[in-house]
PDB file of C-alpha atoms in Angstrom:
ATOM      1  CA  MET A   1      19.693 -44.581  42.971  1.00  0.00           C
ATOM      2  CA  LYS A   2      16.052 -44.013  42.146  1.00  0.00           C
ATOM      3  CA  LEU A   3      15.000 -40.534  43.211  1.00  0.00           C
ATOM      4  CA  SER A   4      11.480 -39.371  43.894  1.00  0.00           C
ATOM      5  CA  LYS A   5      10.064 -36.697  41.619  1.00  0.00           C
ATOM      6  CA  ARG A   6      10.603 -34.155  44.395  1.00  0.00           C
ATOM      7  CA  LEU A   7      14.279 -35.020  44.887  1.00  0.00           C
ATOM      8  CA  GLN A   8      14.855 -35.048  41.117  1.00  0.00           C
ATOM      9  CA  GLN A   9      13.516 -31.508  40.918  1.00  0.00           C
ATOM     10  CA  LEU A  10      15.710 -30.344  43.785  1.00  0.00           C
ATOM     11  CA  ASP A  11      18.734 -31.893  42.070  1.00  0.00           C
ATOM     12  CA  GLN A  12      17.878 -30.072  38.824  1.00  0.00           C
ATOM     13  CA  MET A  13      17.756 -26.747  40.662  1.00  0.00           C
ATOM     14  CA  VAL A  14      21.420 -27.024  41.685  1.00  0.00           C
ATOM     15  CA  THR A  15      23.138 -25.494  38.675  1.00  0.00           C
ATOM     16  CA  THR A  16      25.263 -22.675  40.119  1.00  0.00           C
ATOM     17  CA  PRO A  17      28.872 -23.531  41.037  1.00  0.00           C
ATOM     18  CA  TYR A  18      29.186 -23.873  44.816  1.00  0.00           C
ATOM     19  CA  GLN A  19      32.254 -24.686  46.891  1.00  0.00           C
ATOM     20  CA  HIS A  20      30.249 -26.474  49.596  1.00  0.00           C
ATOM     21  CA  ILE A  21      26.771 -28.043  49.426  1.00  0.00           C
ATOM     22  CA  TRP A  22      25.072 -29.042  52.682  1.00  0.00           C
ATOM     23  CA  ASP A  23      22.294 -31.644  52.377  1.00  0.00           C
ATOM     24  CA  CYS A  24      20.455 -31.094  55.667  1.00  0.00           C
ATOM     25  CA  CYS A  25      17.856 -33.388  57.235  1.00  0.00           C
ATOM     26  CA  CYS A  26      19.319 -35.734  54.633  1.00  0.00           C
ATOM     27  CA  ASP A  27      17.572 -38.888  55.929  1.00  0.00           C
ATOM     28  CA  HIS A  28      19.097 -41.652  53.756  1.00  0.00           C
ATOM     29  CA  GLY A  29      21.239 -39.188  51.790  1.00  0.00           C
ATOM     30  CA  LEU A  30      19.745 -39.863  48.352  1.00  0.00           C
ATOM     31  CA  LEU A  31      19.849 -36.237  47.198  1.00  0.00           C
ATOM     32  CA  GLY A  32      23.352 -35.636  48.514  1.00  0.00           C
ATOM     33  CA  MET A  33      24.621 -38.847  46.920  1.00  0.00           C
ATOM     34  CA  THR A  34      23.122 -37.795  43.589  1.00  0.00           C
ATOM     35  CA  LEU A  35      24.930 -34.461  43.857  1.00  0.00           C
ATOM     36  CA  LEU A  36      28.100 -36.298  44.845  1.00  0.00           C
ATOM     37  CA  ALA A  37      27.822 -38.680  41.879  1.00  0.00           C
ATOM     38  CA  ARG A  38      27.710 -35.774  39.423  1.00  0.00           C
ATOM     39  CA  SER A  39      30.347 -33.713  41.289  1.00  0.00           C
ATOM     40  CA  ALA A  40      27.927 -30.816  41.772  1.00  0.00           C
ATOM     41  CA  ALA A  41      30.449 -29.170  44.116  1.00  0.00           C
ATOM     42  CA  PRO A  42      34.001 -29.866  45.315  1.00  0.00           C
ATOM     43  CA  ASN A  43      32.608 -30.582  48.796  1.00  0.00           C
ATOM     44  CA  ILE A  44      29.309 -32.300  49.670  1.00  0.00           C
ATOM     45  CA  HIS A  45      28.174 -32.431  53.301  1.00  0.00           C
ATOM     46  CA  PHE A  46      25.515 -34.743  54.736  1.00  0.00           C
ATOM     47  CA  VAL A  47      23.732 -33.491  57.845  1.00  0.00           C
ATOM     48  CA  ASP A  48      21.212 -35.220  60.102  1.00  0.00           C
ATOM     49  CA  ILE A  49      20.738 -35.314  63.859  1.00  0.00           C
ATOM     50  CA  VAL A  50      19.865 -39.037  64.020  1.00  0.00           C
ATOM     51  CA  PRO A  51      23.041 -41.074  64.835  1.00  0.00           C
ATOM     52  CA  GLU A  52      21.720 -44.368  63.418  1.00  0.00           C
ATOM     53  CA  LEU A  53      20.967 -42.772  60.050  1.00  0.00           C
ATOM     54  CA  MET A  54      24.394 -41.199  59.855  1.00  0.00           C
ATOM     55  CA  LEU A  55      26.142 -44.495  60.669  1.00  0.00           C
ATOM     56  CA  GLN A  56      24.248 -46.230  57.866  1.00  0.00           C
ATOM     57  CA  LEU A  57      24.944 -43.346  55.502  1.00  0.00           C
ATOM     58  CA  ASN A  58      28.665 -43.339  56.301  1.00  0.00           C
ATOM     59  CA  SER A  59      28.794 -47.025  55.418  1.00  0.00           C
ATOM     60  CA  LYS A  60      27.079 -46.421  52.069  1.00  0.00           C
ATOM     61  CA  LEU A  61      29.296 -43.456  51.210  1.00  0.00           C
ATOM     62  CA  THR A  62      32.443 -45.428  52.015  1.00  0.00           C
ATOM     63  CA  GLN A  63      31.223 -48.351  49.913  1.00  0.00           C
ATOM     64  CA  PHE A  64      29.915 -46.517  46.848  1.00  0.00           C
ATOM     65  CA  PHE A  65      32.117 -43.409  46.688  1.00  0.00           C
ATOM     66  CA  PRO A  66      35.667 -44.533  47.542  1.00  0.00           C
ATOM     67  CA  HIS A  67      37.166 -42.541  44.666  1.00  0.00           C
ATOM     68  CA  SER A  68      34.718 -39.674  44.298  1.00  0.00           C
ATOM     69  CA  THR A  69      35.936 -36.570  42.493  1.00  0.00           C
ATOM     70  CA  SER A  70      34.211 -34.468  45.158  1.00  0.00           C
ATOM     71  CA  ALA A  71      35.077 -34.752  48.832  1.00  0.00           C
ATOM     72  CA  TRP A  72      32.302 -35.732  51.231  1.00  0.00           C
ATOM     73  CA  ALA A  73      31.770 -35.366  54.968  1.00  0.00           C
ATOM     74  CA  SER A  74      28.975 -36.340  57.334  1.00  0.00           C
ATOM     75  CA  HIS A  75      27.845 -34.326  60.351  1.00  0.00           C
ATOM     76  CA  CYS A  76      25.562 -35.705  63.078  1.00  0.00           C
ATOM     77  CA  ILE A  77      24.473 -32.298  64.359  1.00  0.00           C
ATOM     78  CA  ASP A  78      21.539 -29.916  64.657  1.00  0.00           C
ATOM     79  CA  VAL A  79      21.089 -27.990  61.403  1.00  0.00           C
ATOM     80  CA  LYS A  80      21.191 -24.736  63.402  1.00  0.00           C
ATOM     81  CA  LYS A  81      24.832 -25.484  64.209  1.00  0.00           C
ATOM     82  CA  LEU A  82      26.225 -25.968  60.709  1.00  0.00           C
ATOM     83  CA  PRO A  83      30.004 -25.330  60.958  1.00  0.00           C
ATOM     84  CA  LEU A  84      30.160 -23.096  57.891  1.00  0.00           C
ATOM     85  CA  MET A  85      32.874 -20.893  59.378  1.00  0.00           C
ATOM     86  CA  GLN A  86      35.205 -23.889  59.557  1.00  0.00           C
ATOM     87  CA  TYR A  87      35.377 -23.825  55.758  1.00  0.00           C
ATOM     88  CA  PRO A  88      36.807 -20.458  54.640  1.00  0.00           C
ATOM     89  CA  LEU A  89      35.765 -19.253  51.199  1.00  0.00           C
ATOM     90  CA  THR A  90      37.146 -16.782  48.725  1.00  0.00           C
ATOM     91  CA  GLU A  91      35.018 -13.763  47.870  1.00  0.00           C
ATOM     92  CA  SER A  92      33.577 -15.479  44.792  1.00  0.00           C
ATOM     93  CA  GLU A  93      32.740 -18.812  46.487  1.00  0.00           C
ATOM     94  CA  LYS A  94      29.461 -19.722  48.179  1.00  0.00           C
ATOM     95  CA  HIS A  95      27.733 -22.289  50.362  1.00  0.00           C
ATOM     96  CA  LEU A  96      24.459 -23.910  49.352  1.00  0.00           C
ATOM     97  CA  VAL A  97      22.349 -25.170  52.250  1.00  0.00           C
ATOM     98  CA  ILE A  98      19.563 -27.588  51.236  1.00  0.00           C
ATOM     99  CA  ILE A  99      16.738 -28.092  53.739  1.00  0.00           C
ATOM    100  CA  ALA A 100      13.822 -30.345  52.830  1.00  0.00           C
ATOM    101  CA  GLY A 101      11.356 -32.656  54.507  1.00  0.00           C
ATOM    102  CA  VAL A 102      10.486 -30.421  57.473  1.00  0.00           C
ATOM    103  CA  GLY A 103       7.822 -27.778  58.041  1.00  0.00           C
ATOM    104  CA  GLY A 104       8.242 -24.122  57.194  1.00  0.00           C
ATOM    105  CA  ASP A 105       8.248 -23.017  60.838  1.00  0.00           C
ATOM    106  CA  LEU A 106      11.148 -25.296  61.791  1.00  0.00           C
ATOM    107  CA  MET A 107      12.882 -24.363  58.553  1.00  0.00           C
ATOM    108  CA  THR A 108      12.580 -20.715  59.555  1.00  0.00           C
ATOM    109  CA  GLU A 109      14.310 -21.453  62.876  1.00  0.00           C
ATOM    110  CA  PHE A 110      17.153 -23.189  61.072  1.00  0.00           C
ATOM    111  CA  ILE A 111      17.642 -20.338  58.607  1.00  0.00           C
ATOM    112  CA  GLU A 112      17.551 -17.599  61.233  1.00  0.00           C
ATOM    113  CA  GLU A 113      20.106 -19.362  63.427  1.00  0.00           C
ATOM    114  CA  ILE A 114      22.424 -20.120  60.497  1.00  0.00           C
ATOM    115  CA  CYS A 115      22.355 -16.463  59.462  1.00  0.00           C
ATOM    116  CA  VAL A 116      22.980 -15.245  63.031  1.00  0.00           C
ATOM    117  CA  ASN A 117      25.961 -17.580  63.357  1.00  0.00           C
ATOM    118  CA  ASN A 118      27.369 -16.629  59.947  1.00  0.00           C
ATOM    119  CA  PRO A 119      26.569 -12.926  59.493  1.00  0.00           C
ATOM    120  CA  ASN A 120      29.295 -12.238  56.946  1.00  0.00           C
ATOM    121  CA  LEU A 121      28.642 -15.189  54.638  1.00  0.00           C
ATOM    122  CA  ASN A 122      26.724 -15.044  51.378  1.00  0.00           C
ATOM    123  CA  ILE A 123      24.624 -18.231  51.569  1.00  0.00           C
ATOM    124  CA  ASP A 124      22.143 -19.714  49.123  1.00  0.00           C
ATOM    125  CA  PHE A 125      19.348 -21.899  50.493  1.00  0.00           C
ATOM    126  CA  LEU A 126      17.379 -24.522  48.553  1.00  0.00           C
ATOM    127  CA  LEU A 127      14.169 -25.086  50.518  1.00  0.00           C
ATOM    128  CA  CYS A 128      11.304 -27.553  50.209  1.00  0.00           C
ATOM    129  CA  PRO A 129       8.950 -27.235  53.200  1.00  0.00           C
ATOM    130  CA  VAL A 130       6.233 -29.838  53.719  1.00  0.00           C
ATOM    131  CA  HIS A 131       3.840 -27.139  55.000  1.00  0.00           C
ATOM    132  CA  HIS A 132       3.716 -23.537  56.332  1.00  0.00           C
ATOM    133  CA  GLN A 133       5.004 -22.136  53.029  1.00  0.00           C
ATOM    134  CA  PHE A 134       3.277 -18.782  53.590  1.00  0.00           C
ATOM    135  CA  SER A 135       4.916 -18.166  56.972  1.00  0.00           C
ATOM    136  CA  LEU A 136       8.291 -19.268  55.581  1.00  0.00           C
ATOM    137  CA  ARG A 137       8.039 -16.817  52.698  1.00  0.00           C
ATOM    138  CA  ALA A 138       7.023 -14.058  55.123  1.00  0.00           C
ATOM    139  CA  LYS A 139      10.151 -14.670  57.202  1.00  0.00           C
ATOM    140  CA  LEU A 140      12.407 -14.759  54.130  1.00  0.00           C
ATOM    141  CA  ILE A 141      10.979 -11.379  53.113  1.00  0.00           C
ATOM    142  CA  THR A 142      11.620 -10.013  56.623  1.00  0.00           C
ATOM    143  CA  LEU A 143      15.206 -11.289  56.445  1.00  0.00           C
ATOM    144  CA  ASN A 144      15.599  -9.413  53.141  1.00  0.00           C
ATOM    145  CA  PHE A 145      16.436 -12.560  51.174  1.00  0.00           C
ATOM    146  CA  SER A 146      16.158 -12.627  47.385  1.00  0.00           C
ATOM    147  CA  LEU A 147      14.650 -15.227  45.068  1.00  0.00           C
ATOM    148  CA  LEU A 148      16.773 -17.118  42.546  1.00  0.00           C
ATOM    149  CA  ASP A 149      14.212 -19.714  41.422  1.00  0.00           C
ATOM    150  CA  GLU A 150      10.965 -21.371  42.515  1.00  0.00           C
ATOM    151  CA  VAL A 151       9.028 -24.443  41.384  1.00  0.00           C
ATOM    152  CA  LEU A 152       5.628 -25.949  42.226  1.00  0.00           C
ATOM    153  CA  LEU A 153       5.383 -29.726  42.000  1.00  0.00           C
ATOM    154  CA  GLU A 154       2.812 -32.411  42.809  1.00  0.00           C
ATOM    155  CA  GLU A 155       3.815 -35.904  43.860  1.00  0.00           C
ATOM    156  CA  ASN A 156       1.607 -38.614  45.373  1.00  0.00           C
ATOM    157  CA  GLN A 157      -1.236 -36.110  45.804  1.00  0.00           C
ATOM    158  CA  ARG A 158       0.964 -33.766  47.834  1.00  0.00           C
ATOM    159  CA  PHE A 159       2.109 -30.344  46.681  1.00  0.00           C
ATOM    160  CA  TYR A 160       5.586 -28.947  47.171  1.00  0.00           C
ATOM    161  CA  GLU A 161       6.937 -25.438  46.764  1.00  0.00           C
ATOM    162  CA  MET A 162      10.679 -25.396  46.142  1.00  0.00           C
ATOM    163  CA  LEU A 163      12.519 -22.136  46.661  1.00  0.00           C
ATOM    164  CA  LEU A 164      16.107 -21.314  45.786  1.00  0.00           C
ATOM    165  CA  VAL A 165      16.928 -18.133  47.693  1.00  0.00           C
ATOM    166  CA  SER A 166      19.937 -16.052  48.648  1.00  0.00           C
ATOM    167  CA  SER A 167      20.781 -14.289  51.895  1.00  0.00           C
ATOM    168  CA  ASN A 168      22.096 -11.493  49.656  1.00  0.00           C
ATOM    169  CA  ALA A 169      19.235  -9.146  48.737  1.00  0.00           C
ATOM    170  CA  THR A 170      20.939  -8.083  45.497  1.00  0.00           C
ATOM    171  CA  GLN A 171      21.481 -11.594  44.074  1.00  0.00           C
ATOM    172  CA  GLY A 172      17.961 -12.182  42.757  1.00  0.00           C
ATOM    173  CA  ASP A 173      14.373 -10.954  42.651  1.00  0.00           C
ATOM    174  CA  LYS A 174      12.072  -9.931  45.454  1.00  0.00           C
ATOM    175  CA  ILE A 175      10.302 -12.835  47.151  1.00  0.00           C
ATOM    176  CA  SER A 176       6.515 -12.862  46.738  1.00  0.00           C
ATOM    177  CA  PRO A 177       4.350 -13.754  49.766  1.00  0.00           C
ATOM    178  CA  ILE A 178       2.747 -16.569  47.744  1.00  0.00           C
ATOM    179  CA  GLY A 179       5.132 -16.961  44.817  1.00  0.00           C
ATOM    180  CA  ASP A 180       5.178 -15.625  41.280  1.00  0.00           C
ATOM    181  CA  LYS A 181       6.837 -18.048  38.862  1.00  0.00           C
ATOM    182  CA  ILE A 182       5.033 -21.044  40.401  1.00  0.00           C
ATOM    183  CA  TRP A 183       1.713 -19.758  39.006  1.00  0.00           C
ATOM    184  CA  HIS A 184       2.977 -19.734  35.411  1.00  0.00           C
ATOM    185  CA  SER A 185       2.379 -22.814  33.275  1.00  0.00           C
ATOM    186  CA  ASP A 186       3.235 -24.023  29.790  1.00  0.00           C
ATOM    187  CA  SER A 187       1.168 -27.230  29.820  1.00  0.00           C
ATOM    188  CA  VAL A 188      -2.326 -28.437  30.627  1.00  0.00           C
ATOM    189  CA  GLU A 189      -0.852 -30.764  33.254  1.00  0.00           C
ATOM    190  CA  GLN A 190       0.891 -27.928  35.122  1.00  0.00           C
ATOM    191  CA  ARG A 191      -2.213 -25.723  34.937  1.00  0.00           C
ATOM    192  CA  THR A 192      -4.130 -28.528  36.651  1.00  0.00           C
ATOM    193  CA  VAL A 193      -1.466 -28.744  39.359  1.00  0.00           C
ATOM    194  CA  ILE A 194      -1.641 -24.981  39.889  1.00  0.00           C
ATOM    195  CA  ASN A 195      -5.425 -24.890  40.100  1.00  0.00           C
ATOM    196  CA  ASN A 196      -5.605 -27.856  42.480  1.00  0.00           C
ATOM    197  CA  TYR A 197      -2.916 -26.383  44.707  1.00  0.00           C
ATOM    198  CA  LEU A 198      -4.638 -23.015  44.823  1.00  0.00           C
ATOM    199  CA  VAL A 199      -8.021 -24.537  45.725  1.00  0.00           C
ATOM    200  CA  LYS A 200      -6.486 -26.734  48.422  1.00  0.00           C
ATOM    201  CA  THR A 201      -4.450 -23.883  49.920  1.00  0.00           C
ATOM    202  CA  LEU A 202      -7.398 -21.481  50.009  1.00  0.00           C
ATOM    203  CA  LYS A 203      -9.548 -24.084  51.776  1.00  0.00           C
ATOM    204  CA  HIS A 204      -6.769 -24.660  54.305  1.00  0.00           C
ATOM    205  CA  TYR A 205      -6.500 -20.991  55.249  1.00  0.00           C
ATOM    206  CA  GLN A 206     -10.267 -20.527  55.273  1.00  0.00           C
ATOM    207  CA  ARG A 207     -10.443 -23.244  57.933  1.00  0.00           C
ATOM    208  CA  ILE A 208      -7.711 -21.553  59.964  1.00  0.00           C
ATOM    209  CA  GLN A 209      -9.462 -18.194  59.590  1.00  0.00           C
ATOM    210  CA  GLN A 210     -12.238 -19.492  61.828  1.00  0.00           C
ATOM    211  CA  ASP A 211      -9.758 -19.154  64.702  1.00  0.00           C
ATOM    212  CA  HIS A 212      -9.362 -15.459  63.823  1.00  0.00           C
ATOM    213  CA  SER A 213      -5.791 -15.903  62.617  1.00  0.00           C
ATOM    214  CA  ALA A 214      -4.371 -12.665  61.232  1.00  0.00           C
ATOM    215  CA  GLN A 215      -1.844 -14.581  59.147  1.00  0.00           C
ATOM    216  CA  ALA A 216      -4.626 -16.708  57.657  1.00  0.00           C
ATOM    217  CA  GLU A 217      -6.516 -13.561  56.652  1.00  0.00           C
ATOM    218  CA  ARG A 218      -3.427 -12.169  54.921  1.00  0.00           C
ATOM    219  CA  ALA A 219      -2.841 -15.504  53.177  1.00  0.00           C
ATOM    220  CA  ILE A 220      -6.446 -15.676  51.953  1.00  0.00           C
ATOM    221  CA  GLU A 221      -6.182 -12.145  50.598  1.00  0.00           C
ATOM    222  CA  HIS A 222      -3.092 -13.034  48.564  1.00  0.00           C
ATOM    223  CA  TYR A 223      -4.282 -16.436  47.346  1.00  0.00           C
ATOM    224  CA  GLN A 224      -7.761 -15.144  46.454  1.00  0.00           C
ATOM    225  CA  ALA A 225      -6.185 -12.361  44.409  1.00  0.00           C
ATOM    226  CA  GLN A 226      -4.125 -14.991  42.575  1.00  0.00           C
ATOM    227  CA  ALA A 227      -7.270 -17.076  41.968  1.00  0.00           C
ATOM    228  CA  ASN A 228      -9.035 -14.017  40.552  1.00  0.00           C
ATOM    229  CA  LYS A 229      -6.063 -13.344  38.288  1.00  0.00           C
ATOM    230  CA  LEU A 230      -6.016 -16.904  36.942  1.00  0.00           C
ATOM    231  CA  ASN A 231      -9.790 -16.840  36.402  1.00  0.00           C
ATOM    232  CA  ALA A 232      -9.452 -13.589  34.451  1.00  0.00           C
ATOM    233  CA  ILE A 233      -6.792 -15.174  32.231  1.00  0.00           C
ATOM    234  CA  LYS A 234      -9.074 -18.171  31.566  1.00  0.00           C
ATOM    235  CA  SER A 235     -12.003 -15.900  30.688  1.00  0.00           C
ATOM    236  CA  SER A 236      -9.948 -13.922  28.207  1.00  0.00           C
ATOM    237  CA  LYS A 237      -8.958 -17.037  26.219  1.00  0.00           C
TER     238      LYS A 237
END
């Protein structure tokens, strides 16, 4: 299975032992199958609401993973209705819910509903929104989530923020409105990615600001401060 750069990065971010991993909006199931192939968890779940996709995926899973060390299951359901409570965990075990390939606003709806339906579960979420990252982060902060890891990546001239977060506020660090670790670089290539992403994002919110959007104004304030910080670092070198 040849994974895109984005899916490879998401796979690399799954390092903590989980009892159940849910690959949501899984499309053709490439990420979930990669996790299944390396037995990333005892149970791997594939979730998508499109029946045709799930039929095709079931056929592939049956063909290529007849003797998998990990168990797998497919669910043709709305992500909001993940049946997490059907899989009891011990106090030390956790679910990981992966949501990628949708916008931050829809992702927010999924997360809120999952948390409402499972108020007593400690759930980690691995998120890769295609847009609306600022509003997603704002909601995660409101929900009192904590940050476990975050990565900024460019692929095919598109930028992706990837966030590994926990519904438990004490599990990780505070979530920044625009990110923290994603602005750090250890290579010229990554510094270029960061600068290009920052310029593109600022331009986006400056366009929205013309409609007198309060959220856009807050976003510009945060991103401009980050731009000033990076410029100051450049000047000092």
